[in-house]
CSV table of C-alpha atoms and ligand atoms in Angstrom, one decimal:
chain,number,residue,atom,x,y,z
A,9,MET,CA,-31.5,49.9,10.6
A,10,PRO,CA,-29.8,48.5,13.7
A,11,GLY,CA,-31.8,45.3,14.9
A,12,ASN,CA,-33.4,42.8,12.6
A,13,ALA,CA,-36.5,42.9,10.3
A,14,VAL,CA,-38.8,42.7,13.0
A,15,PHE,CA,-37.2,44.7,15.9
A,16,ARG,CA,-35.1,47.8,15.7
A,17,ILE,CA,-32.3,48.2,18.7
A,18,ARG,CA,-31.3,51.7,19.7
A,19,PRO,CA,-29.4,53.5,22.2
A,20,ALA,CA,-31.1,54.9,25.3
A,21,GLN,CA,-30.9,58.3,25.9
A,22,VAL,CA,-31.1,60.5,28.6
A,23,GLU,CA,-34.8,61.0,28.3
A,24,ASP,CA,-35.5,57.4,28.1
A,25,ALA,CA,-34.2,57.0,31.9
A,26,PRO,CA,-38.0,56.6,33.1
A,27,ALA,CA,-38.2,53.6,30.5
A,28,VAL,CA,-35.0,51.8,31.9
A,29,ALA,CA,-36.3,52.3,35.6
A,30,LYS,CA,-39.6,50.8,34.6
A,31,HIS,CA,-37.9,47.8,33.1
A,32,ARG,CA,-35.8,47.4,36.5
A,33,VAL,CA,-38.9,47.6,38.5
A,34,GLU,CA,-40.6,45.1,36.4
A,35,MET,CA,-37.6,42.7,36.5
A,36,PHE,CA,-37.8,42.7,40.0
A,37,ARG,CA,-41.3,42.3,40.2
A,38,ASP,CA,-41.2,39.1,37.5
A,39,MET,CA,-38.5,38.0,39.9
A,40,GLY,CA,-41.1,37.8,42.8
A,41,ARG,CA,-38.9,40.6,44.7
A,42,ILE,CA,-41.4,43.3,45.1
A,43,ALA,CA,-43.9,42.8,48.1
A,44,SER,CA,-46.0,46.0,47.5
A,45,ASP,CA,-46.8,48.8,45.2
A,46,ASP,CA,-44.8,51.0,47.7
A,47,THR,CA,-41.7,49.2,47.1
A,48,ALA,CA,-42.2,49.2,43.4
A,49,THR,CA,-42.6,53.3,43.6
A,50,ALA,CA,-39.6,53.3,46.1
A,51,LEU,CA,-37.4,51.5,43.8
A,52,LYS,CA,-38.5,53.3,40.6
A,53,ASP,CA,-38.0,56.6,42.2
A,54,ALA,CA,-34.6,55.8,43.7
A,55,SER,CA,-33.5,54.0,40.4
A,56,LEU,CA,-34.8,56.8,38.2
A,57,ALA,CA,-32.3,59.6,39.6
A,58,LEU,CA,-29.2,57.3,39.5
A,59,ILE,CA,-30.0,56.1,35.8
A,60,HIS,CA,-30.5,59.5,34.7
A,61,GLU,CA,-27.2,60.5,36.2
A,62,TRP,CA,-25.4,57.6,34.9
A,63,LEU,CA,-27.1,57.9,31.3
A,64,ALA,CA,-25.6,61.7,31.2
A,65,GLY,CA,-22.2,60.9,32.5
A,66,GLY,CA,-21.7,58.0,30.5
A,67,GLY,CA,-21.6,55.5,33.5
A,68,TYR,CA,-24.8,53.5,32.3
A,69,VAL,CA,-25.0,52.5,28.6
A,70,GLY,CA,-28.3,51.2,27.5
A,71,TRP,CA,-30.3,50.0,24.3
A,72,LEU,CA,-34.1,49.5,23.7
A,73,ALA,CA,-36.1,47.4,21.5
A,74,GLU,CA,-38.9,48.7,19.4
A,75,PRO,CA,-41.0,46.5,16.9
A,76,VAL,CA,-40.4,48.1,13.5
A,77,ALA,CA,-44.0,47.9,12.7
A,78,ARG,CA,-44.6,49.8,16.0
A,79,PRO,CA,-41.9,52.7,16.2
A,80,GLY,CA,-41.9,54.3,19.4
A,81,LEU,CA,-43.1,51.5,21.3
A,82,VAL,CA,-40.5,50.0,23.4
A,83,VAL,CA,-41.1,46.5,24.3
A,84,GLY,CA,-37.5,45.7,26.0
A,85,GLY,CA,-34.2,46.8,27.1
A,86,ALA,CA,-30.9,45.9,28.6
A,87,GLY,CA,-27.9,48.1,29.8
A,88,VAL,CA,-24.3,48.0,31.1
A,89,GLN,CA,-23.0,49.8,34.0
A,90,LEU,CA,-19.3,50.5,33.3
A,91,ARG,CA,-17.5,49.5,36.5
A,92,PRO,CA,-13.7,50.3,37.8
A,93,MET,CA,-11.8,47.2,38.2
A,94,LEU,CA,-8.0,46.8,39.3
A,95,PRO,CA,-6.2,45.1,36.8
A,96,ARG,CA,-5.7,41.2,37.3
A,97,PRO,CA,-4.0,38.4,35.5
A,98,SER,CA,-5.8,36.6,32.8
A,99,ALA,CA,-6.9,33.2,33.2
A,100,ASP,CA,-3.4,31.7,31.5
A,101,GLY,CA,-1.6,34.3,33.7
A,102,ARG,CA,0.5,35.6,30.9
A,103,THR,CA,-1.3,39.0,30.5
A,104,LEU,CA,-3.4,41.6,32.5
A,105,VAL,CA,-7.0,41.8,32.3
A,106,ALA,CA,-7.7,45.7,33.1
A,107,GLY,CA,-11.0,47.3,33.6
A,108,PRO,CA,-13.5,49.0,33.3
A,109,GLU,CA,-15.7,45.8,33.4
A,110,ALA,CA,-19.3,45.9,31.8
A,111,TYR,CA,-21.8,44.7,34.4
A,112,VAL,CA,-25.2,43.8,32.8
A,113,MET,CA,-28.4,44.9,34.2
A,114,ASN,CA,-31.8,45.9,33.5
A,115,VAL,CA,-32.6,43.2,31.0
A,116,TYR,CA,-36.3,43.0,30.6
A,117,VAL,CA,-38.6,42.5,27.8
A,118,GLU,CA,-42.5,42.9,28.4
A,119,ARG,CA,-44.6,39.7,28.4
A,120,ALA,CA,-46.2,40.1,25.3
A,121,TRP,CA,-43.1,40.4,23.2
A,122,ARG,CA,-41.1,37.6,25.0
A,123,ARG,CA,-39.8,34.3,23.1
A,124,ARG,CA,-39.1,36.3,19.7
A,125,GLY,CA,-35.7,36.8,20.3
A,126,VAL,CA,-35.7,40.3,21.7
A,127,ALA,CA,-33.5,39.8,24.9
A,128,THR,CA,-31.0,37.6,22.3
A,129,LEU,CA,-30.9,40.5,19.9
A,130,LEU,CA,-30.5,43.2,22.9
A,131,MET,CA,-27.5,40.8,24.4
A,132,GLU,CA,-25.7,40.5,21.0
A,133,TYR,CA,-25.5,44.6,21.0
A,134,ILE,CA,-24.1,44.7,24.5
A,135,LEU,CA,-21.3,42.0,23.3
A,136,GLY,CA,-20.9,44.2,20.1
A,137,TYR,CA,-20.4,47.1,22.3
A,138,VAL,CA,-18.2,45.0,24.6
A,139,ARG,CA,-15.6,44.1,21.8
A,140,GLU,CA,-15.9,47.5,20.2
A,141,ARG,CA,-14.6,49.1,23.4
A,142,ARG,CA,-12.4,46.3,23.9
A,143,LEU,CA,-13.6,45.8,27.2
A,144,ARG,CA,-12.3,42.2,28.7
A,145,ARG,CA,-14.8,41.2,31.3
A,146,VAL,CA,-18.7,41.2,31.1
A,147,THR,CA,-20.4,40.0,34.4
A,148,LEU,CA,-24.4,39.5,35.3
A,149,HIS,CA,-26.5,38.0,37.8
A,150,ALA,CA,-29.1,35.7,36.2
A,151,THR,CA,-32.4,34.9,36.7
A,152,PRO,CA,-33.7,31.3,36.1
A,153,GLU,CA,-35.4,32.6,33.2
A,154,GLY,CA,-32.5,34.6,31.8
A,155,ARG,CA,-29.8,31.9,32.4
A,156,PRO,CA,-30.2,29.9,29.3
A,157,LEU,CA,-30.0,32.8,27.3
A,158,TYR,CA,-26.8,34.0,28.8
A,159,GLU,CA,-25.3,30.7,28.8
A,160,LYS,CA,-26.0,30.1,25.0
A,161,LEU,CA,-24.3,33.2,24.7
A,162,GLY,CA,-21.1,31.8,26.4
A,163,PHE,CA,-21.4,33.2,29.9
A,164,VAL,CA,-20.3,30.8,32.8
A,165,ALA,CA,-20.7,30.5,36.3
A,166,THR,CA,-18.0,32.0,38.4
A,167,ASN,CA,-16.7,31.6,42.2
A,168,GLU,CA,-18.6,34.8,43.4
A,169,LEU,CA,-19.9,34.5,47.1
A,170,ARG,CA,-22.1,37.0,48.6
A,171,LEU,CA,-23.1,38.5,51.9
A,172,GLY,CA,-26.5,40.4,52.1
B,28,LIG,C1,-35.4,36.8,30.3
B,28,LIG,C2,-35.9,37.5,29.3
B,28,LIG,C3,-35.2,38.6,29.5
B,28,LIG,C4,-35.9,36.9,28.0
B,28,LIG,O1,-36.5,37.7,27.1
B,28,LIG,P1,-36.9,37.2,25.9
B,28,LIG,O2,-36.9,38.1,24.9
B,28,LIG,O3,-38.3,36.2,25.7
B,28,LIG,O4,-35.7,36.4,25.4
B,28,LIG,P2,-35.5,35.6,23.8
B,28,LIG,O5,-36.6,35.6,23.0
B,28,LIG,O6,-34.2,36.0,23.3
B,28,LIG,O7,-35.1,34.1,24.3
B,28,LIG,C5,-35.9,33.2,25.2
B,28,LIG,C6,-36.5,31.9,24.5
B,28,LIG,O8,-37.1,32.3,23.6
B,28,LIG,C7,-36.6,31.6,22.4
B,28,LIG,N1,-36.9,32.1,21.2
B,28,LIG,C8,-36.0,33.3,20.6
B,28,LIG,N2,-36.7,33.5,19.4
B,28,LIG,C9,-37.9,32.9,19.4
B,28,LIG,C10,-39.0,32.9,18.3
B,28,LIG,N3,-38.8,33.6,17.1
B,28,LIG,N4,-39.8,32.0,18.4
B,28,LIG,C11,-39.9,31.2,19.4
B,28,LIG,N5,-39.0,31.1,20.4
B,28,LIG,C12,-37.9,32.1,20.4
B,28,LIG,C13,-35.2,31.6,22.4
B,28,LIG,O9,-34.6,30.3,21.9
B,28,LIG,C14,-35.4,31.1,24.3
B,28,LIG,O10,-35.7,29.6,24.5
B,28,LIG,P3,-34.8,28.9,25.5
B,28,LIG,O11,-35.3,30.0,27.0
B,28,LIG,O12,-35.7,28.1,25.4
B,28,LIG,O13,-33.6,29.3,25.2
B,28,LIG,C15,-37.6,37.7,29.7
B,28,LIG,O14,-38.3,36.6,30.0
B,28,LIG,C16,-37.7,38.5,30.9
B,28,LIG,O15,-37.8,40.0,30.9
B,28,LIG,N6,-38.2,38.0,32.1
B,28,LIG,C17,-38.2,38.6,33.4
B,28,LIG,C18,-37.0,39.6,33.8
B,28,LIG,C19,-35.8,39.0,33.9
B,28,LIG,O16,-35.9,37.6,34.2
B,28,LIG,N7,-34.7,39.4,33.2
B,28,LIG,C20,-33.4,38.8,33.3
B,28,LIG,C21,-32.7,39.5,34.4
B,28,LIG,S1,-31.0,38.5,34.5
Protein backbone atom coordinates (compact mmCIF):
# COMPACT_ATOMS: atom_id res chain seq x y z
CA MET A 1 0.00 0.00 0.00
CA PRO A 2 1.45 3.43 -0.90
CA GLY A 3 2.42 5.30 2.26
CA ASN A 4 3.81 3.81 5.45
CA ALA A 5 2.45 1.64 8.27
CA VAL A 6 0.39 4.51 9.68
CA PHE A 7 -0.66 6.66 6.72
CA ARG A 8 -1.86 5.78 3.25
CA ILE A 9 -1.19 8.24 0.44
CA ARG A 10 -3.57 8.23 -2.51
CA PRO A 11 -3.80 10.38 -5.64
CA ALA A 12 -6.47 13.09 -5.50
CA GLN A 13 -9.34 12.45 -7.93
CA VAL A 14 -11.63 15.06 -9.47
CA GLU A 15 -14.20 14.25 -6.75
CA ASP A 16 -11.58 15.30 -4.17
CA ALA A 17 -11.58 18.90 -5.44
CA PRO A 18 -13.61 20.07 -2.37
CA ALA A 19 -11.04 18.50 0.01
CA VAL A 20 -8.16 20.19 -1.85
CA ALA A 21 -10.00 23.55 -1.81
CA LYS A 22 -10.59 23.13 1.92
CA HIS A 23 -6.88 22.48 2.51
CA ARG A 24 -6.09 25.64 0.57
CA VAL A 25 -8.43 27.74 2.69
CA GLU A 26 -7.20 26.22 5.97
CA MET A 27 -3.59 26.72 4.90
CA PHE A 28 -4.20 30.44 4.32
CA ARG A 29 -6.19 30.64 7.57
CA ASP A 30 -3.24 29.18 9.50
CA MET A 31 -1.00 31.72 7.79
CA GLY A 32 -3.19 34.49 9.22
CA ARG A 33 -4.17 35.60 5.72
CA ILE A 34 -7.96 35.23 6.10
CA ALA A 35 -9.70 38.09 7.86
CA SER A 36 -13.31 36.86 7.78
CA ASP A 37 -15.56 33.91 7.03
CA ASP A 38 -16.65 35.72 3.87
CA THR A 39 -13.08 35.71 2.60
CA ALA A 40 -12.79 32.01 3.46
CA THR A 41 -15.98 31.19 1.58
CA ALA A 42 -15.00 33.33 -1.42
CA LEU A 43 -11.54 31.69 -1.57
CA LYS A 44 -13.02 28.21 -1.28
CA ASP A 45 -15.59 28.79 -4.03
CA ALA A 46 -13.16 30.50 -6.40
CA SER A 47 -10.46 27.85 -5.84
CA LEU A 48 -12.83 24.92 -6.12
CA ALA A 49 -13.84 25.69 -9.72
CA LEU A 50 -10.21 25.93 -10.87
CA ILE A 51 -8.97 22.95 -8.85
CA HIS A 52 -11.79 20.86 -10.32
CA GLU A 53 -10.86 21.97 -13.84
CA TRP A 54 -7.12 21.45 -13.31
CA LEU A 55 -7.54 18.01 -11.70
CA ALA A 56 -9.73 16.96 -14.64
CA GLY A 57 -7.29 18.36 -17.20
CA GLY A 58 -4.09 17.11 -15.55
CA GLY A 59 -2.67 20.59 -14.90
CA TYR A 60 -2.81 19.86 -11.15
CA VAL A 61 -1.72 16.61 -9.55
CA GLY A 62 -2.52 16.07 -5.89
CA TRP A 63 -2.14 13.51 -3.13
CA LEU A 64 -4.18 12.98 0.02
CA ALA A 65 -3.21 11.28 3.27
CA GLU A 66 -5.49 8.97 5.25
CA PRO A 67 -4.67 7.10 8.46
CA VAL A 68 -4.48 3.36 7.75
CA ALA A 69 -6.67 2.84 10.83
CA ARG A 70 -9.29 5.36 9.59
CA PRO A 71 -9.78 4.77 5.84
CA GLY A 72 -11.66 7.60 4.15
CA LEU A 73 -10.59 10.22 6.69
CA VAL A 74 -8.49 12.77 4.81
CA VAL A 75 -6.00 14.32 7.26
CA GLY A 76 -3.75 16.19 4.85
CA GLY A 77 -2.85 16.85 1.29
CA ALA A 78 -0.43 18.45 -1.13
CA GLY A 79 -0.24 19.01 -4.84
CA VAL A 80 1.68 20.40 -7.78
CA GLN A 81 0.61 22.67 -10.55
CA LEU A 82 2.46 21.91 -13.77
CA ARG A 83 3.55 25.27 -15.10
CA PRO A 84 4.90 25.89 -18.61
CA MET A 85 8.50 27.11 -18.57
CA LEU A 86 10.72 28.30 -21.39
CA PRO A 87 13.98 26.31 -21.60
CA ARG A 88 16.85 27.83 -19.62
CA PRO A 89 20.54 26.96 -19.21
CA SER A 90 21.34 24.57 -16.37
CA ALA A 91 23.32 25.83 -13.37
CA ASP A 92 26.64 24.83 -15.00
CA GLY A 93 25.60 26.37 -18.34
CA ARG A 94 26.26 23.11 -20.20
CA THR A 95 22.76 21.76 -20.79
CA LEU A 96 19.20 23.02 -20.96
CA VAL A 97 16.50 22.75 -18.33
CA ALA A 98 13.11 22.45 -19.99
CA GLY A 99 9.62 22.67 -18.53
CA PRO A 100 7.10 22.14 -17.24
CA GLU A 101 8.05 23.08 -13.72
CA ALA A 102 6.25 21.61 -10.72
CA TYR A 103 4.92 24.29 -8.42
CA VAL A 104 4.11 22.76 -5.02
CA MET A 105 0.96 24.10 -3.42
CA ASN A 106 -1.84 23.42 -0.96
CA VAL A 107 0.39 21.64 1.54
CA TYR A 108 -1.78 21.24 4.59
CA VAL A 109 -2.13 18.78 7.49
CA GLU A 110 -5.05 18.88 9.93
CA ARG A 111 -3.84 20.28 13.23
CA ALA A 112 -4.59 17.11 15.22
CA TRP A 113 -2.47 15.04 12.82
CA ARG A 114 0.63 17.23 12.67
CA ARG A 115 4.18 16.26 13.64
CA ARG A 116 3.71 12.65 12.68
CA GLY A 117 5.45 12.86 9.33
CA VAL A 118 2.36 13.33 7.13
CA ALA A 119 3.68 16.38 5.25
CA THR A 120 7.08 14.74 4.85
CA LEU A 121 5.41 11.66 3.39
CA LEU A 122 3.31 13.78 1.01
CA MET A 123 6.41 15.69 -0.12
CA GLU A 124 8.26 12.41 -0.69
CA TYR A 125 5.42 11.39 -3.00
CA ILE A 126 5.64 14.68 -4.83
CA LEU A 127 9.39 14.32 -5.28
CA GLY A 128 8.88 10.72 -6.46
CA TYR A 129 6.41 11.96 -9.05
CA VAL A 130 8.83 14.70 -10.11
CA ARG A 131 11.59 12.12 -10.63
CA GLU A 132 9.27 9.76 -12.48
CA ARG A 133 8.11 12.54 -14.84
CA ARG A 134 11.71 13.75 -15.13
CA LEU A 135 10.67 17.28 -14.19
CA ARG A 136 13.78 19.37 -13.73
CA ARG A 137 12.47 22.17 -11.53
CA VAL A 138 10.34 22.21 -8.38
CA THR A 139 9.39 25.51 -6.75
CA LEU A 140 7.23 26.61 -3.83
CA HIS A 141 6.63 29.45 -1.42
CA ALA A 142 7.19 28.28 2.14
CA THR A 143 5.45 29.37 5.31
CA PRO A 144 7.74 29.69 8.36
CA GLU A 145 6.11 26.48 9.65
CA GLY A 146 6.75 24.61 6.41
CA ARG A 147 10.26 25.91 5.72
CA PRO A 148 12.27 23.39 7.83
CA LEU A 149 10.42 20.54 6.15
CA TYR A 150 11.37 21.75 2.66
CA GLU A 151 14.94 22.58 3.65
CA LYS A 152 15.36 19.06 5.01
CA LEU A 153 14.31 17.80 1.57
CA GLY A 154 16.94 19.94 -0.16
CA PHE A 155 15.00 23.06 -1.18
CA VAL A 156 17.03 26.29 -1.15
CA ALA A 157 16.05 29.98 -1.21
CA THR A 158 16.27 31.70 -4.61
CA ASN A 159 16.50 35.17 -6.06
CA GLU A 160 12.78 35.66 -6.63
CA LEU A 161 11.41 39.19 -6.25
CA ARG A 162 7.73 40.00 -6.12
CA LEU A 163 5.49 43.00 -6.64
CA GLY A 164 1.97 42.72 -5.20
C1 LIG B 1 3.67 22.76 7.71
C2 LIG B 1 2.81 21.52 7.86
C3 LIG B 1 2.27 21.12 6.48
C4 LIG B 1 3.69 20.38 8.42
O1 LIG B 1 2.90 19.19 8.50
P1 LIG B 1 3.32 17.94 9.43
O2 LIG B 1 2.59 16.77 8.95
O3 LIG B 1 3.18 18.33 10.84
O4 LIG B 1 4.87 17.83 9.04
P2 LIG B 1 5.83 16.62 9.48
O5 LIG B 1 5.25 15.87 10.62
O6 LIG B 1 6.21 15.86 8.27
O7 LIG B 1 7.10 17.44 9.94
C5 LIG B 1 6.93 18.49 10.90
C6 LIG B 1 7.81 18.25 12.10
O8 LIG B 1 7.37 17.09 12.80
C7 LIG B 1 8.50 16.25 13.05
N1 LIG B 1 8.04 14.88 13.03
C8 LIG B 1 7.85 14.10 11.94
N2 LIG B 1 7.43 12.88 12.33
C9 LIG B 1 7.32 12.93 13.66
C10 LIG B 1 6.90 12.00 14.65
N3 LIG B 1 6.54 10.76 14.32
N4 LIG B 1 6.86 12.43 15.93
C11 LIG B 1 7.23 13.67 16.26
N5 LIG B 1 7.64 14.59 15.38
C12 LIG B 1 7.69 14.21 14.11
C13 LIG B 1 9.41 16.56 11.90
O9 LIG B 1 10.76 16.22 12.18
C14 LIG B 1 9.24 18.02 11.78
O10 LIG B 1 9.97 18.65 12.81
P3 LIG B 1 10.72 20.00 12.56
O11 LIG B 1 9.67 21.00 12.13
O12 LIG B 1 11.30 20.30 13.90
O13 LIG B 1 11.72 19.71 11.49
C15 LIG B 1 1.64 21.74 8.88
O14 LIG B 1 2.16 22.26 10.06
C16 LIG B 1 0.57 22.68 8.34
O15 LIG B 1 -0.36 22.25 7.66
N6 LIG B 1 0.71 23.98 8.67
C17 LIG B 1 -0.25 25.00 8.23
C18 LIG B 1 -0.22 25.22 6.72
C19 LIG B 1 1.17 25.44 6.17
O16 LIG B 1 1.96 26.21 6.71
N7 LIG B 1 1.46 24.71 5.06
C20 LIG B 1 2.73 24.81 4.38
C21 LIG B 1 2.59 25.73 3.26
S1 LIG B 1 4.13 26.04 2.47
